Amino acid sequence: MIKMREICVSFRSERQEKLFGVSRDQILFDVSLDLEQGSCLGILGESGSGKSTLGRVICGLLKPDSGSYQLDGTEVYASRAGKKLLQNRLSVVFQDYTTSANPRFRIRDVLAEGIRVWERKSKEKIDRTAECRRLMELVGLNETYLDRFPHELSGGQLQRVCIARAVACRPELILFDEAISSLDAHTQVQIMDLLRELKEKLNLTYVFITHDLTSVTYLCDQVMFLYHGRVTEHIPVNQIAQTKNPYARKLLESVIEFA
Amino acid sequence: MERRFLQNKTAMVTVAIVLLTALAGIFAPVLAPHDPYEADIMNKFAGFSAQYPLGTDNLGRCILSRMIYGIRPTLGLAVLTMLGTIGLGALMGLLAGYFRGIPEEVIMRTVDVMLSFPSQIMVFAVVALLGINVQNVILANVFIKWAWYARMIRTGVMQYRDRNFVQFSRCVGMPERFILVRHLVPSIAADLAVLASLDVGWAIINISTLSFLGLGVQAPTPEWGAMLNEAKNVLTSNPTQMIVPGVAIVILVSAFNLMGDALRDVLDPKEVDR
Protein backbone atom coordinates (compact mmCIF):
# COMPACT_ATOMS: atom_id res chain seq x y z
CA MET A 1 0.00 0.00 0.00
CA ILE A 2 2.69 2.47 1.04
CA LYS A 3 6.10 2.41 -0.53
CA MET A 4 8.74 4.83 0.68
CA ARG A 5 12.16 4.91 -0.87
CA GLU A 6 15.20 6.80 0.38
CA ILE A 7 13.33 9.60 2.11
CA CYS A 8 15.63 12.39 3.30
CA VAL A 9 14.46 15.31 5.41
CA SER A 10 16.46 18.24 6.71
CA PHE A 11 15.64 21.47 8.49
CA ARG A 12 17.37 24.80 8.43
CA SER A 13 19.65 24.91 11.47
CA GLU A 14 18.70 27.15 14.36
CA ARG A 15 22.27 28.31 14.79
CA GLN A 16 23.96 29.46 11.62
CA GLU A 17 27.71 29.85 11.34
CA LYS A 18 27.36 32.90 9.10
CA LEU A 19 24.86 35.74 9.29
CA PHE A 20 22.96 34.65 6.20
CA GLY A 21 24.02 31.00 6.38
CA VAL A 22 21.83 28.27 4.97
CA SER A 23 23.31 25.22 6.66
CA ARG A 24 20.79 22.46 7.33
CA ASP A 25 20.48 19.69 9.90
CA GLN A 26 19.52 16.41 8.35
CA ILE A 27 16.91 14.50 10.34
CA LEU A 28 16.11 11.48 8.17
CA PHE A 29 18.65 9.59 6.06
CA ASP A 30 17.47 7.32 3.26
CA VAL A 31 14.47 5.92 5.08
CA SER A 32 12.70 3.21 3.13
CA LEU A 33 9.67 1.22 4.14
CA ASP A 34 6.90 -0.92 2.73
CA LEU A 35 3.49 -1.34 4.21
CA GLU A 36 0.93 -3.93 3.23
CA GLN A 37 -2.80 -3.40 3.46
CA GLY A 38 -4.12 -4.70 6.76
CA SER A 39 -0.76 -4.85 8.50
CA CYS A 40 0.44 -2.94 11.51
CA LEU A 41 3.87 -1.36 11.53
CA GLY A 42 5.54 -0.12 14.69
CA ILE A 43 8.20 2.54 14.36
CA LEU A 44 10.44 2.50 17.39
CA GLY A 45 13.16 4.89 18.33
CA GLU A 46 14.44 7.04 21.13
CA SER A 47 13.70 10.76 21.46
CA GLY A 48 15.17 12.76 18.61
CA SER A 49 15.57 9.78 16.32
CA GLY A 50 13.21 11.31 13.75
CA LYS A 51 10.10 9.21 14.46
CA SER A 52 7.69 12.10 14.52
CA THR A 53 9.32 13.72 11.51
CA LEU A 54 8.78 10.49 9.62
CA GLY A 55 5.20 10.57 10.88
CA ARG A 56 4.73 14.04 9.44
CA VAL A 57 6.07 12.85 6.11
CA ILE A 58 3.71 9.87 6.15
CA CYS A 59 0.63 11.96 6.88
CA GLY A 60 1.44 14.45 4.15
CA LEU A 61 2.35 17.49 6.25
CA LEU A 62 6.04 17.60 5.41
CA LYS A 63 7.51 17.30 1.96
CA PRO A 64 10.79 15.38 2.04
CA ASP A 65 13.90 16.85 0.42
CA SER A 66 14.39 13.80 -1.71
CA GLY A 67 13.12 10.27 -2.09
CA SER A 68 9.86 8.85 -3.28
CA TYR A 69 6.68 8.23 -1.32
CA GLN A 70 4.11 6.20 -3.21
CA LEU A 71 0.62 5.27 -2.19
CA ASP A 72 -0.67 2.48 -4.41
CA GLY A 73 1.70 3.60 -7.13
CA THR A 74 0.83 7.31 -7.00
CA GLU A 75 3.55 9.72 -5.96
CA VAL A 76 2.07 11.60 -2.98
CA TYR A 77 4.12 14.77 -2.91
CA ALA A 78 4.38 15.19 -6.68
CA SER A 79 0.89 16.51 -7.35
CA ARG A 80 -2.31 17.79 -5.79
CA ALA A 81 -4.02 14.56 -6.80
CA GLY A 82 -1.47 12.51 -4.87
CA LYS A 83 -2.00 14.64 -1.78
CA LYS A 84 -5.75 14.33 -2.18
CA LEU A 85 -5.49 10.56 -2.48
CA LEU A 86 -3.48 10.40 0.73
CA GLN A 87 -5.89 12.71 2.55
CA ASN A 88 -8.79 10.53 1.51
CA ARG A 89 -7.26 7.38 2.85
CA LEU A 90 -5.31 8.47 5.89
CA SER A 91 -6.26 9.62 9.34
CA VAL A 92 -4.16 10.47 12.34
CA VAL A 93 -4.17 10.40 16.14
CA PHE A 94 -1.67 12.59 17.93
CA GLN A 95 0.26 12.20 21.12
CA ASP A 96 -0.95 15.29 22.91
CA TYR A 97 -4.68 14.82 23.34
CA THR A 98 -5.02 18.18 25.15
CA THR A 99 -4.51 20.07 21.89
CA SER A 100 -5.95 17.40 19.60
CA ALA A 101 -9.49 18.66 19.95
CA ASN A 102 -10.53 22.26 19.56
CA PRO A 103 -11.31 23.42 23.13
CA ARG A 104 -14.27 25.43 21.82
CA PHE A 105 -15.92 22.41 20.21
CA ARG A 106 -18.24 20.05 21.99
CA ILE A 107 -17.41 16.36 21.53
CA ARG A 108 -20.31 16.26 19.06
CA ASP A 109 -18.58 18.89 16.89
CA VAL A 110 -15.21 17.17 17.20
CA LEU A 111 -16.70 13.97 15.80
CA ALA A 112 -18.73 15.94 13.26
CA GLU A 113 -15.50 17.09 11.65
CA GLY A 114 -14.49 13.50 10.99
CA ILE A 115 -17.99 12.67 9.73
CA ARG A 116 -17.81 15.65 7.42
CA VAL A 117 -14.67 14.26 5.84
CA TRP A 118 -16.52 11.03 5.12
CA GLU A 119 -19.45 13.02 3.69
CA ARG A 120 -17.09 14.87 1.37
CA LYS A 121 -15.54 11.62 0.23
CA SER A 122 -18.71 9.63 -0.29
CA LYS A 123 -20.83 12.61 -1.42
CA GLU A 124 -23.77 11.37 0.61
CA LYS A 125 -25.59 12.91 3.54
CA ILE A 126 -25.07 11.19 6.87
CA ASP A 127 -27.31 11.37 9.91
CA ARG A 128 -24.78 12.99 12.21
CA THR A 129 -26.53 12.32 15.51
CA ALA A 130 -26.86 8.62 14.78
CA GLU A 131 -23.31 8.43 13.47
CA CYS A 132 -21.97 10.22 16.58
CA ARG A 133 -23.80 7.71 18.78
CA ARG A 134 -22.44 4.82 16.76
CA LEU A 135 -18.88 6.15 17.02
CA MET A 136 -19.15 6.71 20.76
CA GLU A 137 -20.39 3.19 21.18
CA LEU A 138 -17.56 1.92 19.00
CA VAL A 139 -14.91 3.41 21.31
CA GLY A 140 -16.84 2.43 24.42
CA LEU A 141 -17.97 5.84 25.61
CA ASN A 142 -21.31 6.92 26.98
CA GLU A 143 -23.25 9.05 24.52
CA THR A 144 -24.01 11.60 27.25
CA TYR A 145 -20.44 12.79 26.73
CA LEU A 146 -21.43 14.17 23.33
CA ASP A 147 -22.47 17.51 24.80
CA ARG A 148 -19.36 17.98 26.89
CA PHE A 149 -16.32 20.06 26.13
CA PRO A 150 -12.92 18.35 25.69
CA HIS A 151 -11.60 19.64 29.01
CA GLU A 152 -14.49 17.98 30.80
CA LEU A 153 -13.21 14.53 29.79
CA SER A 154 -10.32 12.55 31.22
CA GLY A 155 -7.20 11.90 29.14
CA GLY A 156 -8.17 8.35 28.26
CA GLN A 157 -11.69 9.36 27.30
CA LEU A 158 -10.43 12.23 25.16
CA GLN A 159 -7.95 9.97 23.42
CA ARG A 160 -10.85 7.61 22.64
CA VAL A 161 -12.73 10.57 21.18
CA CYS A 162 -9.69 11.34 19.02
CA ILE A 163 -9.63 7.73 17.86
CA ALA A 164 -13.36 7.92 17.13
CA ARG A 165 -12.76 11.08 15.10
CA ALA A 166 -9.97 9.38 13.19
CA VAL A 167 -12.23 6.41 12.48
CA ALA A 168 -15.15 8.66 11.51
CA CYS A 169 -13.31 9.66 8.32
CA ARG A 170 -13.42 5.97 7.30
CA PRO A 171 -9.73 5.82 6.46
CA GLU A 172 -7.78 2.79 5.36
CA LEU A 173 -4.68 3.84 7.20
CA ILE A 174 -4.38 5.40 10.64
CA LEU A 175 -1.16 6.89 11.92
CA PHE A 176 -0.69 6.91 15.69
CA ASP A 177 1.97 9.37 16.73
CA GLU A 178 2.76 8.31 20.31
CA ALA A 179 -0.99 8.15 20.71
CA ILE A 180 -1.02 6.08 23.88
CA SER A 181 2.34 6.91 25.42
CA SER A 182 0.93 9.60 27.69
CA LEU A 183 -1.72 7.37 29.24
CA ASP A 184 -1.44 5.14 32.28
CA ALA A 185 -0.77 1.42 31.82
CA HIS A 186 -4.32 0.28 32.42
CA THR A 187 -5.84 2.75 29.95
CA GLN A 188 -3.11 1.86 27.45
CA VAL A 189 -4.17 -1.76 27.49
CA GLN A 190 -7.83 -0.79 27.15
CA ILE A 191 -7.10 1.44 24.17
CA MET A 192 -4.85 -1.11 22.52
CA ASP A 193 -7.57 -3.74 22.84
CA LEU A 194 -9.95 -1.24 21.32
CA LEU A 195 -7.54 -0.58 18.44
CA ARG A 196 -7.11 -4.26 17.78
CA GLU A 197 -10.86 -4.71 17.71
CA LEU A 198 -11.33 -1.76 15.35
CA LYS A 199 -8.60 -3.03 13.10
CA GLU A 200 -10.39 -6.33 12.61
CA LYS A 201 -13.83 -4.75 12.32
CA LEU A 202 -12.89 -2.07 9.81
CA ASN A 203 -9.94 -3.77 8.10
CA LEU A 204 -7.53 -0.94 8.89
CA THR A 205 -3.81 -0.52 8.44
CA TYR A 206 -1.91 0.98 11.35
CA VAL A 207 1.35 2.82 11.62
CA PHE A 208 2.37 3.06 15.23
CA ILE A 209 5.05 5.55 16.26
CA THR A 210 6.24 4.97 19.78
CA HIS A 211 9.17 4.55 22.12
CA ASP A 212 7.37 1.88 24.07
CA LEU A 213 8.39 -1.64 23.10
CA THR A 214 5.63 -3.46 24.96
CA SER A 215 2.84 -1.74 23.07
CA VAL A 216 4.56 -2.64 19.79
CA THR A 217 4.78 -6.31 20.67
CA TYR A 218 1.17 -6.22 21.81
CA LEU A 219 -0.27 -4.68 18.67
CA CYS A 220 2.09 -4.69 15.70
CA ASP A 221 3.19 -7.41 13.34
CA GLN A 222 6.26 -5.63 12.02
CA VAL A 223 8.69 -3.37 13.76
CA MET A 224 11.15 -0.84 12.42
CA PHE A 225 13.94 0.67 14.49
CA LEU A 226 14.99 4.23 13.82
CA TYR A 227 18.29 5.42 15.19
CA HIS A 228 19.64 8.93 14.50
CA GLY A 229 17.46 9.22 11.42
CA ARG A 230 18.45 5.88 9.91
CA VAL A 231 16.52 2.65 9.71
CA THR A 232 18.67 0.15 11.57
CA GLU A 233 16.38 -2.84 11.43
CA HIS A 234 13.02 -3.85 9.98
CA ILE A 235 11.79 -7.22 11.22
CA PRO A 236 8.59 -9.10 11.97
CA VAL A 237 7.63 -8.66 15.57
CA ASN A 238 7.94 -12.34 16.50
CA GLN A 239 11.66 -12.22 15.70
CA ILE A 240 12.23 -9.26 17.97
CA ALA A 241 14.10 -11.41 20.49
CA GLN A 242 16.81 -12.11 17.92
CA THR A 243 17.43 -8.47 17.09
CA LYS A 244 21.04 -7.37 16.70
CA ASN A 245 20.32 -3.68 16.93
CA PRO A 246 22.07 -2.32 20.06
CA TYR A 247 19.29 0.16 20.84
CA ALA A 248 16.65 -2.52 20.41
CA ARG A 249 18.63 -4.85 22.62
CA LYS A 250 18.90 -2.18 25.27
CA LEU A 251 15.14 -1.61 25.13
CA LEU A 252 14.45 -5.32 25.16
CA GLU A 253 16.69 -5.93 28.14
CA SER A 254 15.17 -3.13 30.14
CA VAL A 255 11.71 -4.58 29.52
CA ILE A 256 12.79 -8.05 30.55
CA GLU A 257 14.46 -6.74 33.68
CA PHE A 258 11.35 -4.81 34.52
CA ALA A 259 9.14 -7.84 34.01
CA MET B 1 -21.97 30.13 26.70
CA GLU B 2 -25.35 31.80 27.13
CA ARG B 3 -25.61 30.20 30.55
CA ARG B 4 -22.19 31.40 31.61
CA PHE B 5 -23.11 34.86 30.38
CA LEU B 6 -26.32 34.93 32.38
CA GLN B 7 -24.45 33.81 35.49
CA ASN B 8 -21.73 36.40 35.21
CA LYS B 9 -22.89 39.47 37.12
CA THR B 10 -20.21 41.78 35.78
CA ALA B 11 -21.01 40.83 32.21
CA MET B 12 -24.74 41.32 32.73
CA VAL B 13 -24.40 44.70 34.46
CA THR B 14 -21.84 46.17 32.08
CA VAL B 15 -23.62 44.97 28.97
CA ALA B 16 -26.85 46.40 30.39
CA ILE B 17 -25.17 49.78 30.98
CA VAL B 18 -23.76 49.85 27.46
CA LEU B 19 -27.03 48.73 25.85
CA LEU B 20 -29.12 51.24 27.83
CA THR B 21 -26.72 54.02 26.89
CA ALA B 22 -26.89 53.01 23.25
CA LEU B 23 -30.69 52.85 23.35
CA ALA B 24 -30.85 56.25 25.04
CA GLY B 25 -28.72 57.62 22.21
CA ILE B 26 -30.90 56.03 19.53
CA PHE B 27 -34.12 57.31 21.11
CA ALA B 28 -32.65 60.70 22.05
CA PRO B 29 -35.48 62.74 20.45
CA VAL B 30 -38.03 60.84 22.56
CA LEU B 31 -36.09 60.88 25.83
CA ALA B 32 -34.57 64.35 25.86
CA PRO B 33 -36.79 66.89 27.64
CA HIS B 34 -35.49 69.83 25.59
CA ASP B 35 -33.91 70.71 22.27
CA PRO B 36 -30.15 70.37 22.91
CA TYR B 37 -29.45 73.54 20.88
CA GLU B 38 -32.15 75.72 22.43
CA ALA B 39 -30.53 78.45 24.49
CA ASP B 40 -32.32 79.89 27.51
CA ILE B 41 -29.84 82.63 28.34
CA MET B 42 -31.87 83.90 31.32
CA ASN B 43 -31.40 80.52 33.04
CA LYS B 44 -27.70 79.95 32.42
CA PHE B 45 -25.75 77.87 34.97
CA ALA B 46 -29.00 76.82 36.58
CA GLY B 47 -28.79 74.12 39.22
CA PHE B 48 -30.73 70.85 39.26
CA SER B 49 -34.47 71.51 38.92
CA ALA B 50 -37.63 69.90 37.66
CA GLN B 51 -37.45 71.87 34.44
CA TYR B 52 -33.73 71.16 33.85
CA PRO B 53 -33.00 67.88 35.69
CA LEU B 54 -29.22 68.27 35.38
CA GLY B 55 -29.11 72.05 35.19
CA THR B 56 -28.08 74.26 32.28
CA ASP B 57 -24.76 75.27 30.74
CA ASN B 58 -23.16 78.61 29.89
CA LEU B 59 -25.81 79.35 27.23
CA GLY B 60 -28.69 78.02 29.32
CA ARG B 61 -29.02 74.79 27.29
CA CYS B 62 -30.42 71.76 29.04
CA ILE B 63 -27.46 69.59 30.09
CA LEU B 64 -29.53 66.39 30.29
CA SER B 65 -30.73 66.80 26.72
CA ARG B 66 -27.22 67.59 25.55
CA MET B 67 -25.90 64.52 27.39
CA ILE B 68 -28.50 62.29 25.75
CA TYR B 69 -27.87 63.69 22.29
CA GLY B 70 -24.14 63.54 23.01
CA ILE B 71 -24.29 59.73 23.22
CA ARG B 72 -24.63 59.63 19.45
CA PRO B 73 -21.26 61.09 18.53
CA THR B 74 -19.49 59.78 21.64
CA LEU B 75 -20.55 56.14 21.49
CA GLY B 76 -21.34 55.99 17.79
CA LEU B 77 -17.98 57.32 16.68
CA ALA B 78 -16.15 55.09 19.15
CA VAL B 79 -17.93 51.98 17.86
CA LEU B 80 -17.35 53.05 14.26
CA THR B 81 -13.66 53.53 15.03
CA MET B 82 -13.42 50.08 16.55
CA LEU B 83 -15.22 48.43 13.63
CA GLY B 84 -12.81 50.06 11.20
CA THR B 85 -9.80 49.17 13.31
CA ILE B 86 -10.80 45.56 13.83
CA GLY B 87 -11.75 45.12 10.20
CA LEU B 88 -8.44 46.40 8.91
CA GLY B 89 -6.37 44.83 11.70
CA ALA B 90 -8.03 41.42 11.44
CA LEU B 91 -7.60 41.30 7.68
CA MET B 92 -3.93 42.23 7.86
CA GLY B 93 -3.26 39.93 10.81
CA LEU B 94 -4.93 36.95 9.16
CA LEU B 95 -3.07 37.56 5.91
CA ALA B 96 0.24 37.81 7.72
CA GLY B 97 -0.30 34.85 10.04
CA TYR B 98 -1.82 32.52 7.51
CA PHE B 99 0.24 33.03 4.40
CA ARG B 100 3.62 33.80 6.00
CA GLY B 101 6.53 34.60 3.71
CA ILE B 102 6.57 37.84 1.77
CA PRO B 103 3.08 39.15 2.66
CA GLU B 104 3.91 38.67 6.33
CA GLU B 105 7.21 40.52 6.05
CA VAL B 106 5.61 43.49 4.27
CA ILE B 107 2.67 43.73 6.66
CA MET B 108 4.62 43.22 9.86
CA ARG B 109 7.35 45.71 8.98
CA THR B 110 4.64 48.27 8.24
CA VAL B 111 3.12 47.41 11.61
CA ASP B 112 6.49 47.91 13.30
CA VAL B 113 6.80 51.33 11.72
CA MET B 114 3.25 52.26 12.78
CA LEU B 115 3.87 51.11 16.34
CA SER B 116 7.08 53.10 16.68
CA PHE B 117 5.14 56.39 16.63
CA PRO B 118 3.49 57.68 19.79
CA SER B 119 -0.20 57.16 19.04
CA GLN B 120 -1.61 60.44 20.40
CA ILE B 121 0.89 62.53 18.43
CA MET B 122 0.04 60.56 15.30
CA VAL B 123 -3.66 61.33 15.75
CA PHE B 124 -2.89 65.03 16.09
CA ALA B 125 -0.64 64.90 13.05
CA VAL B 126 -3.20 63.14 10.90
CA VAL B 127 -6.02 65.44 11.99
CA ALA B 128 -3.82 68.48 11.44
CA LEU B 129 -2.87 67.27 7.97
CA LEU B 130 -6.34 66.25 6.82
CA GLY B 131 -8.21 69.07 8.52
CA ILE B 132 -10.40 69.28 11.59
CA ASN B 133 -13.33 67.05 10.85
CA VAL B 134 -15.11 64.12 12.47
CA GLN B 135 -14.36 61.74 9.58
CA ASN B 136 -10.70 62.60 9.85
CA VAL B 137 -10.71 61.85 13.56
CA ILE B 138 -12.05 58.38 12.88
CA LEU B 139 -9.61 57.87 10.02
CA ALA B 140 -6.75 58.94 12.25
CA ASN B 141 -7.80 56.59 15.03
CA VAL B 142 -8.17 53.64 12.67
CA PHE B 143 -4.90 54.52 11.01
CA ILE B 144 -2.88 54.40 14.21
CA LYS B 145 -4.71 51.57 15.93
CA TRP B 146 -4.97 48.84 13.28
CA ALA B 147 -1.33 47.89 13.74
CA TRP B 148 -2.00 46.68 17.31
CA TYR B 149 -4.75 44.42 16.08
CA ALA B 150 -2.80 43.14 13.12
CA ARG B 151 0.03 42.12 15.42
CA MET B 152 -2.27 40.54 17.99
CA ILE B 153 -4.26 38.57 15.43
CA ARG B 154 -1.14 37.36 13.66
CA THR B 155 0.20 36.08 16.98
CA GLY B 156 -3.12 34.32 17.60
CA VAL B 157 -3.17 32.71 14.16
CA MET B 158 0.41 31.51 14.53
CA GLN B 159 -0.31 30.16 17.99
CA TYR B 160 -3.24 28.08 16.77
CA ARG B 161 -2.19 27.08 13.26
CA ASP B 162 0.19 24.40 14.54
CA ARG B 163 -2.14 23.00 17.16
CA ASN B 164 -2.99 19.35 16.70
CA PHE B 165 -6.63 19.95 15.89
CA VAL B 166 -5.60 22.11 12.93
CA GLN B 167 -3.00 19.53 11.92
CA PHE B 168 -5.69 16.88 11.96
CA SER B 169 -7.92 18.96 9.69
CA ARG B 170 -4.98 19.41 7.33
CA CYS B 171 -4.18 15.71 7.36
CA VAL B 172 -7.66 14.57 6.45
CA GLY B 173 -7.97 17.27 3.81
CA MET B 174 -10.56 19.65 5.25
CA PRO B 175 -10.73 22.76 3.06
CA GLU B 176 -8.68 25.74 4.19
CA ARG B 177 -11.89 27.72 4.54
CA PHE B 178 -13.15 25.32 7.21
CA ILE B 179 -9.90 25.55 9.15
CA LEU B 180 -9.98 29.33 9.02
CA VAL B 181 -13.66 29.81 9.84
CA ARG B 182 -14.26 27.01 12.32
CA HIS B 183 -10.89 26.64 14.04
CA LEU B 184 -8.82 29.79 13.80
CA VAL B 185 -11.35 32.63 13.85
CA PRO B 186 -13.34 31.40 16.90
CA SER B 187 -10.11 30.79 18.80
CA ILE B 188 -8.97 34.32 18.15
CA ALA B 189 -12.41 35.91 18.45
CA ALA B 190 -12.42 35.62 22.24
CA ASP B 191 -9.18 37.54 22.61
CA LEU B 192 -10.37 39.95 19.99
CA ALA B 193 -13.67 40.65 21.77
CA VAL B 194 -11.81 41.37 24.99
CA LEU B 195 -9.32 43.70 23.37
CA ALA B 196 -12.03 45.40 21.34
CA SER B 197 -14.26 46.15 24.31
CA LEU B 198 -11.28 47.49 26.23
CA ASP B 199 -10.39 49.66 23.28
CA VAL B 200 -13.89 51.07 22.81
CA GLY B 201 -13.17 52.76 26.14
CA TRP B 202 -9.92 54.03 24.70
CA ALA B 203 -11.70 55.30 21.59
CA ILE B 204 -14.32 57.14 23.64
CA ILE B 205 -11.61 58.87 25.66
CA ASN B 206 -9.63 59.62 22.53
CA ILE B 207 -12.56 61.18 20.70
CA SER B 208 -13.51 63.11 23.81
CA THR B 209 -9.91 64.25 24.19
CA LEU B 210 -9.79 65.50 20.62
CA SER B 211 -13.13 67.24 21.07
CA PHE B 212 -11.87 68.72 24.33
CA LEU B 213 -8.86 70.09 22.47
CA GLY B 214 -11.14 71.44 19.76
CA LEU B 215 -9.89 68.99 17.10
CA GLY B 216 -12.83 66.64 17.03
CA VAL B 217 -16.56 67.25 17.16
CA GLN B 218 -17.19 70.95 16.79
CA ALA B 219 -19.51 73.22 18.79
CA PRO B 220 -22.44 73.47 19.03
CA THR B 221 -22.84 69.70 18.42
CA PRO B 222 -23.30 68.06 21.82
CA GLU B 223 -20.46 65.67 22.57
CA TRP B 224 -19.24 64.70 26.03
CA GLY B 225 -15.65 65.77 25.49
CA ALA B 226 -16.71 68.99 23.84
CA MET B 227 -19.07 69.66 26.77
CA LEU B 228 -16.16 69.22 29.16
CA ASN B 229 -14.22 71.69 27.06
CA GLU B 230 -16.95 74.28 27.42
CA ALA B 231 -17.25 73.58 31.15
CA LYS B 232 -13.52 74.04 31.57
CA ASN B 233 -13.86 77.77 30.77
CA VAL B 234 -15.96 78.27 33.89
CA LEU B 235 -14.03 75.85 36.05
CA THR B 236 -13.51 78.35 38.89
CA SER B 237 -16.91 80.01 38.90
CA ASN B 238 -19.13 76.99 38.16
CA PRO B 239 -17.16 73.81 38.91
CA THR B 240 -20.32 71.68 38.95
CA GLN B 241 -20.51 72.03 35.16
CA MET B 242 -17.68 69.50 34.80
CA ILE B 243 -19.38 66.84 36.89
CA VAL B 244 -22.07 65.49 34.57
CA PRO B 245 -20.06 64.88 31.38
CA GLY B 246 -17.00 63.85 33.38
CA VAL B 247 -18.85 61.26 35.43
CA ALA B 248 -20.68 60.00 32.35
CA ILE B 249 -17.41 59.39 30.50
CA VAL B 250 -15.92 57.63 33.53
CA ILE B 251 -18.96 55.35 33.90
CA LEU B 252 -19.18 54.43 30.23
CA VAL B 253 -15.45 53.80 29.84
CA SER B 254 -15.35 51.75 33.05
CA ALA B 255 -18.33 49.75 31.84
CA PHE B 256 -16.48 48.90 28.63
CA ASN B 257 -13.30 47.99 30.47
CA LEU B 258 -15.11 45.74 32.94
CA MET B 259 -17.08 44.24 30.07
CA GLY B 260 -13.83 43.27 28.39
CA ASP B 261 -12.75 41.50 31.54
CA ALA B 262 -16.06 39.72 31.96
CA LEU B 263 -16.20 38.69 28.30
CA ARG B 264 -12.88 36.93 28.67
CA ASP B 265 -14.41 34.73 31.37
CA VAL B 266 -17.61 34.16 29.44
CA LEU B 267 -15.93 33.23 26.16
CA ASP B 268 -13.46 30.78 27.65
CA PRO B 269 -15.08 27.33 27.89
CA LYS B 270 -12.46 26.24 30.39
CA GLU B 271 -13.45 28.91 32.89
CA VAL B 272 -15.05 27.00 35.76
CA ASP B 273 -18.24 28.19 37.36
CA ARG B 274 -17.71 29.40 40.86
Coordinates of C-alpha atoms in Angstrom, one line a residue, chain A residues 56 59 61 84 86-87 90-92 94-96 99-106 109 113-114 116-117 120 149 151 165-166 169, chain B residues 1 4 160 163-175 177-178 182-184 186-188 190-191 267-271:
Chain A
R56 CA 4.7 14.0 9.4
C59 CA 0.6 12.0 6.9
L61 CA 2.4 17.5 6.3
K84 CA -5.8 14.3 -2.2
L86 CA -3.5 10.4 0.7
Q87 CA -5.9 12.7 2.6
L90 CA -5.3 8.5 5.9
S91 CA -6.3 9.6 9.3
V92 CA -4.2 10.5 12.3
F94 CA -1.7 12.6 17.9
Q95 CA 0.3 12.2 21.1
D96 CA -1.0 15.3 22.9
T99 CA -4.5 20.1 21.9
S100 CA -5.9 17.4 19.6
A101 CA -9.5 18.7 20.0
N102 CA -10.5 22.3 19.6
P103 CA -11.3 23.4 23.1
R104 CA -14.3 25.4 21.8
F105 CA -15.9 22.4 20.2
R106 CA -18.2 20.0 22.0
D109 CA -18.6 18.9 16.9
E113 CA -15.5 17.1 11.7
G114 CA -14.5 13.5 11.0
R116 CA -17.8 15.7 7.4
V117 CA -14.7 14.3 5.8
R120 CA -17.1 14.9 1.4
F149 CA -16.3 20.1 26.1
H151 CA -11.6 19.6 29.0
R165 CA -12.8 11.1 15.1
A166 CA -10.0 9.4 13.2
C169 CA -13.3 9.7 8.3
Chain B
M1 CA -22.0 30.1 26.7
R4 CA -22.2 31.4 31.6
Y160 CA -3.2 28.1 16.8
R163 CA -2.1 23.0 17.2
N164 CA -3.0 19.3 16.7
F165 CA -6.6 20.0 15.9
V166 CA -5.6 22.1 12.9
Q167 CA -3.0 19.5 11.9
F168 CA -5.7 16.9 12.0
S169 CA -7.9 19.0 9.7
R170 CA -5.0 19.4 7.3
C171 CA -4.2 15.7 7.4
V172 CA -7.7 14.6 6.5
G173 CA -8.0 17.3 3.8
M174 CA -10.6 19.6 5.3
P175 CA -10.7 22.8 3.1
R177 CA -11.9 27.7 4.5
F178 CA -13.2 25.3 7.2
R182 CA -14.3 27.0 12.3
H183 CA -10.9 26.6 14.0
L184 CA -8.8 29.8 13.8
P186 CA -13.3 31.4 16.9
S187 CA -10.1 30.8 18.8
I188 CA -9.0 34.3 18.1
A190 CA -12.4 35.6 22.2
D191 CA -9.2 37.5 22.6
L267 CA -15.9 33.2 26.2
D268 CA -13.5 30.8 27.6
P269 CA -15.1 27.3 27.9
K270 CA -12.5 26.2 30.4
E271 CA -13.4 28.9 32.9

